[in-house]
Amino acid sequence: MLTDSIITQLKRAAADYECPGFVDGDPVRFPHRYSERHDIEASAFISAWMAYGSRKVFLGVLDRLHKMMDTAGGPYRYVISESWRYLGHEGCLYRFYKWSDFSLLCQRLADVYSRTDSLENLFIPGEPLENGVLNLCREFEGVNGIPVPGSTSANKRLYMFLRWMVRKDSPVDFGIWTRVTPAQLLVPVDTHVYATAKSLGLTARCSADLKTSIEITGEMAKIWPDDPARGDFALYGSQVM
């Protein structure tokens, strides 16, 4: 339940943590290296896909991947030029990911970019967000780390990617998509955000799944009705405070 003191705490945390200083310690720092829309989107999708486990370790892996992609002219050109075909397909990339998983992710990205200029076009204006998420999951079905279409998991990394692409006027997020509105976004929920939300009485659910994300987003919408995903910064900051 949102009390006045909890609302004050969440607003303060959001103001403190949605700032330029947040970027450097977050995977969003990689798409911030680029100015071209295509590079931002491709980098963001790859970075969100990799963002699990030890932050220090996956940031290091992403740094190496981006240096490799930059030799082809940037993430977008790396993908569409099919430079990934020349990777060795065996061996571990990071935790449960092999190099072949990264190659398949790039192949599916290239397939989408051969038909349309942005992943945004998988989302239809005015339709429920879950329809676009389903389209996105179908395009990448079978790629390790991408949710099965129709999954009831929280899909944290996917919703984090959407937050980056959709939220505007932010020093962290890019707001380069227009077919989805910030009001449609869900708060990306992982075990840490879930634990914080539960400790604040924002959910009584027993697991960090999609329904929990929807419930937490509903609570954040009471504070930020046009931008509930700002609650991601609020809950992150409340973990630290």
Short mmCIF file of C-alpha atoms in Angstrom, two decimals:
data_model
loop_
_atom_site.label_atom_id
_atom_site.label_comp_id
_atom_site.label_asym_id
_atom_site.label_seq_id
_atom_site.Cartn_x
_atom_site.Cartn_y
_atom_site.Cartn_z
CA MET A 1 0.00 0.00 0.00
CA LEU A 2 1.32 3.42 -0.93
CA THR A 3 1.54 5.71 2.07
CA ASP A 4 2.60 9.35 1.97
CA SER A 5 6.00 8.45 3.42
CA ILE A 6 6.58 5.69 0.84
CA ILE A 7 5.56 8.03 -1.99
CA THR A 8 8.02 10.64 -0.69
CA GLN A 9 10.77 8.00 -0.46
CA LEU A 10 10.12 6.74 -3.99
CA LYS A 11 10.03 10.24 -5.49
CA ARG A 12 13.29 11.13 -3.77
CA ALA A 13 14.97 7.92 -4.93
CA ALA A 14 13.80 8.44 -8.53
CA ALA A 15 15.12 12.02 -8.52
CA ASP A 16 18.45 10.91 -7.06
CA TYR A 17 19.07 7.94 -9.36
CA GLU A 18 17.67 9.02 -12.72
CA CYS A 19 20.73 11.15 -13.40
CA PRO A 20 23.76 11.16 -15.74
CA GLY A 21 25.86 9.48 -13.05
CA PHE A 22 23.64 6.39 -13.23
CA VAL A 23 24.74 5.60 -16.78
CA ASP A 24 28.34 4.57 -16.21
CA GLY A 25 27.56 1.64 -13.91
CA ASP A 26 24.67 0.32 -16.01
CA PRO A 27 24.51 -1.60 -19.32
CA VAL A 28 22.78 1.46 -20.82
CA ARG A 29 26.25 3.00 -20.97
CA PHE A 30 27.01 1.05 -24.16
CA PRO A 31 24.25 2.49 -26.39
CA HIS A 32 25.20 5.89 -24.96
CA ARG A 33 28.45 5.57 -26.91
CA TYR A 34 26.57 6.13 -30.16
CA SER A 35 24.67 8.97 -31.79
CA GLU A 36 23.05 7.14 -34.71
CA ARG A 37 19.60 5.72 -34.00
CA HIS A 38 20.37 2.32 -35.57
CA ASP A 39 23.53 1.88 -33.49
CA ILE A 40 21.73 2.93 -30.30
CA GLU A 41 18.96 0.39 -30.88
CA ALA A 42 21.22 -2.52 -31.87
CA SER A 43 23.62 -1.84 -29.00
CA ALA A 44 20.72 -1.52 -26.54
CA PHE A 45 19.15 -4.81 -27.59
CA ILE A 46 22.45 -6.69 -27.34
CA SER A 47 23.31 -5.01 -24.03
CA ALA A 48 19.94 -5.82 -22.48
CA TRP A 49 20.24 -9.44 -23.66
CA MET A 50 23.58 -9.77 -21.85
CA ALA A 51 22.50 -8.04 -18.62
CA TYR A 52 22.19 -10.82 -16.04
CA GLY A 53 24.37 -12.27 -13.35
CA SER A 54 27.44 -10.39 -12.10
CA ARG A 55 27.24 -6.76 -13.22
CA LYS A 56 31.02 -6.38 -13.17
CA VAL A 57 31.49 -9.45 -15.36
CA PHE A 58 28.75 -8.83 -17.93
CA LEU A 59 29.80 -5.18 -18.32
CA GLY A 60 33.29 -6.44 -19.14
CA VAL A 61 31.93 -8.88 -21.71
CA LEU A 62 29.79 -6.15 -23.27
CA ASP A 63 32.79 -3.85 -23.47
CA ARG A 64 34.72 -6.48 -25.44
CA LEU A 65 31.74 -7.16 -27.71
CA HIS A 66 31.29 -3.47 -28.49
CA LYS A 67 34.99 -3.03 -29.28
CA MET A 68 34.65 -5.96 -31.67
CA MET A 69 31.51 -4.52 -33.28
CA ASP A 70 33.13 -1.10 -33.62
CA THR A 71 35.78 -2.60 -35.90
CA ALA A 72 32.93 -3.18 -38.40
CA GLY A 73 31.70 0.41 -38.07
CA GLY A 74 29.38 0.03 -35.07
CA PRO A 75 26.75 -2.42 -33.81
CA TYR A 76 24.23 -1.88 -36.62
CA ARG A 77 26.78 -2.29 -39.40
CA TYR A 78 28.26 -5.29 -37.61
CA VAL A 79 24.84 -6.94 -37.62
CA ILE A 80 23.75 -6.13 -41.18
CA SER A 81 27.17 -6.87 -42.72
CA GLU A 82 26.96 -10.35 -41.17
CA SER A 83 30.39 -9.98 -39.59
CA TRP A 84 29.14 -12.33 -36.88
CA ARG A 85 29.31 -15.21 -39.39
CA TYR A 86 33.08 -15.24 -38.95
CA LEU A 87 32.98 -15.91 -35.23
CA GLY A 88 33.95 -19.28 -33.85
CA HIS A 89 30.65 -20.84 -32.86
CA GLU A 90 31.92 -22.99 -30.02
CA GLY A 91 33.04 -21.91 -26.60
CA CYS A 92 31.54 -19.97 -23.74
CA LEU A 93 30.81 -16.27 -24.18
CA TYR A 94 29.32 -15.60 -20.74
CA ARG A 95 27.74 -17.94 -18.21
CA PHE A 96 24.96 -19.80 -20.09
CA TYR A 97 25.71 -18.06 -23.40
CA LYS A 98 27.92 -19.48 -26.11
CA TRP A 99 29.33 -17.53 -29.03
CA SER A 100 26.79 -19.36 -31.18
CA ASP A 101 24.01 -17.74 -29.12
CA PHE A 102 25.40 -14.29 -29.87
CA SER A 103 25.68 -15.17 -33.57
CA LEU A 104 22.06 -16.36 -33.65
CA LEU A 105 20.90 -13.19 -31.89
CA CYS A 106 22.73 -11.11 -34.52
CA GLN A 107 21.30 -13.24 -37.33
CA ARG A 108 17.75 -12.63 -36.11
CA LEU A 109 18.48 -8.91 -35.75
CA ALA A 110 19.79 -8.89 -39.32
CA ASP A 111 16.64 -10.68 -40.49
CA VAL A 112 14.46 -7.98 -38.90
CA TYR A 113 16.62 -5.18 -40.30
CA SER A 114 16.40 -6.70 -43.78
CA ARG A 115 12.62 -6.13 -43.67
CA THR A 116 12.27 -2.95 -41.64
CA ASP A 117 14.52 -0.24 -40.28
CA SER A 118 13.72 -0.69 -36.58
CA LEU A 119 12.52 -3.18 -33.99
CA GLU A 120 9.99 -0.49 -33.15
CA ASN A 121 7.95 -1.48 -36.20
CA LEU A 122 7.06 -4.76 -34.49
CA PHE A 123 4.83 -2.63 -32.23
CA ILE A 124 1.54 -1.27 -33.59
CA PRO A 125 0.41 2.13 -32.26
CA GLY A 126 -2.74 1.85 -30.18
CA GLU A 127 -2.41 -1.90 -29.62
CA PRO A 128 -1.63 -3.36 -26.18
CA LEU A 129 2.07 -3.47 -25.40
CA GLU A 130 1.96 -7.24 -24.96
CA ASN A 131 1.12 -7.67 -28.66
CA GLY A 132 4.38 -5.99 -29.63
CA VAL A 133 6.31 -7.94 -27.01
CA LEU A 134 4.84 -11.14 -28.45
CA ASN A 135 5.92 -10.10 -31.96
CA LEU A 136 9.41 -9.36 -30.69
CA CYS A 137 9.69 -12.72 -28.92
CA ARG A 138 8.50 -14.53 -32.04
CA GLU A 139 11.23 -12.87 -34.12
CA PHE A 140 13.86 -14.14 -31.70
CA GLU A 141 12.25 -17.45 -30.76
CA GLY A 142 14.86 -20.09 -30.03
CA VAL A 143 17.58 -17.60 -29.09
CA ASN A 144 19.00 -18.42 -25.69
CA GLY A 145 17.97 -15.71 -23.24
CA ILE A 146 14.91 -14.50 -25.16
CA PRO A 147 11.58 -15.36 -23.49
CA VAL A 148 9.36 -17.95 -25.15
CA PRO A 149 6.42 -16.19 -26.86
CA GLY A 150 3.60 -15.88 -24.35
CA SER A 151 5.92 -16.44 -21.39
CA THR A 152 4.60 -15.48 -17.96
CA SER A 153 8.09 -14.63 -16.70
CA ALA A 154 8.82 -11.01 -15.78
CA ASN A 155 10.92 -10.57 -18.96
CA LYS A 156 13.02 -8.05 -17.05
CA ARG A 157 15.68 -7.49 -19.71
CA LEU A 158 13.14 -7.04 -22.48
CA TYR A 159 11.18 -4.45 -20.51
CA MET A 160 14.44 -2.72 -19.58
CA PHE A 161 15.25 -2.46 -23.30
CA LEU A 162 11.80 -1.00 -23.93
CA ARG A 163 12.31 1.51 -21.13
CA TRP A 164 15.53 2.66 -22.78
CA MET A 165 13.88 3.04 -26.17
CA VAL A 166 10.60 4.67 -25.12
CA ARG A 167 11.06 6.99 -22.13
CA LYS A 168 11.74 10.57 -23.16
CA ASP A 169 13.39 13.58 -21.54
CA SER A 170 15.65 11.36 -19.47
CA PRO A 171 19.42 11.59 -18.89
CA VAL A 172 19.46 7.77 -18.93
CA ASP A 173 16.83 6.56 -21.42
CA PHE A 174 16.78 7.52 -25.10
CA GLY A 175 13.13 7.98 -26.09
CA ILE A 176 13.83 7.31 -29.78
CA TRP A 177 10.67 5.23 -30.28
CA THR A 178 7.27 6.83 -30.78
CA ARG A 179 4.99 3.86 -31.51
CA VAL A 180 4.91 2.95 -27.81
CA THR A 181 4.11 5.52 -25.13
CA PRO A 182 5.82 5.74 -21.72
CA ALA A 183 2.42 5.17 -20.09
CA GLN A 184 2.32 1.67 -21.64
CA LEU A 185 5.62 0.50 -20.18
CA LEU A 186 6.00 -2.00 -17.36
CA VAL A 187 8.52 -1.65 -14.57
CA PRO A 188 11.33 -4.17 -15.29
CA VAL A 189 11.28 -6.57 -12.34
CA ASP A 190 14.10 -8.80 -11.15
CA THR A 191 14.57 -10.45 -7.76
CA HIS A 192 16.06 -7.29 -6.23
CA VAL A 193 13.30 -4.95 -7.44
CA TYR A 194 10.73 -7.55 -6.39
CA ALA A 195 12.19 -7.80 -2.88
CA THR A 196 12.22 -4.01 -2.50
CA ALA A 197 8.64 -3.67 -3.78
CA LYS A 198 7.48 -6.41 -1.43
CA SER A 199 9.22 -4.82 1.55
CA LEU A 200 7.40 -1.57 0.77
CA GLY A 201 4.05 -3.36 0.54
CA LEU A 202 3.65 -2.74 -3.19
CA THR A 203 2.97 -6.40 -3.97
CA ALA A 204 1.93 -9.47 -2.01
CA ARG A 205 2.74 -11.90 -4.79
CA CYS A 206 5.09 -14.80 -4.14
CA SER A 207 7.34 -14.58 -7.21
CA ALA A 208 8.86 -12.07 -9.60
CA ASP A 209 6.74 -12.92 -12.63
CA LEU A 210 4.82 -10.93 -15.25
CA LYS A 211 1.74 -10.51 -13.05
CA THR A 212 3.98 -9.11 -10.33
CA SER A 213 5.50 -6.65 -12.79
CA ILE A 214 2.00 -5.55 -13.82
CA GLU A 215 0.97 -5.15 -10.17
CA ILE A 216 4.06 -3.10 -9.27
CA THR A 217 3.59 -0.98 -12.39
CA GLY A 218 0.03 -0.26 -11.28
CA GLU A 219 1.34 1.06 -7.98
CA MET A 220 3.95 3.21 -9.73
CA ALA A 221 1.24 4.58 -12.04
CA LYS A 222 -0.45 6.07 -8.98
CA ILE A 223 2.63 8.28 -8.60
CA TRP A 224 3.63 8.70 -12.26
CA PRO A 225 0.49 7.94 -14.32
CA ASP A 226 2.08 8.91 -17.63
CA ASP A 227 5.45 7.33 -16.86
CA PRO A 228 5.16 4.39 -14.43
CA ALA A 229 8.52 2.91 -15.50
CA ARG A 230 10.16 5.80 -13.65
CA GLY A 231 9.45 3.55 -10.72
CA ASP A 232 12.38 1.42 -11.86
CA PHE A 233 14.76 4.16 -10.69
CA ALA A 234 12.69 4.67 -7.54
CA LEU A 235 12.86 1.01 -6.55
CA TYR A 236 16.53 0.71 -7.50
CA GLY A 237 17.31 3.76 -5.38
CA SER A 238 15.24 2.41 -2.49
CA GLN A 239 17.43 -0.72 -2.49
CA VAL A 240 20.50 1.45 -2.02
CA MET A 241 19.06 3.98 0.46
#
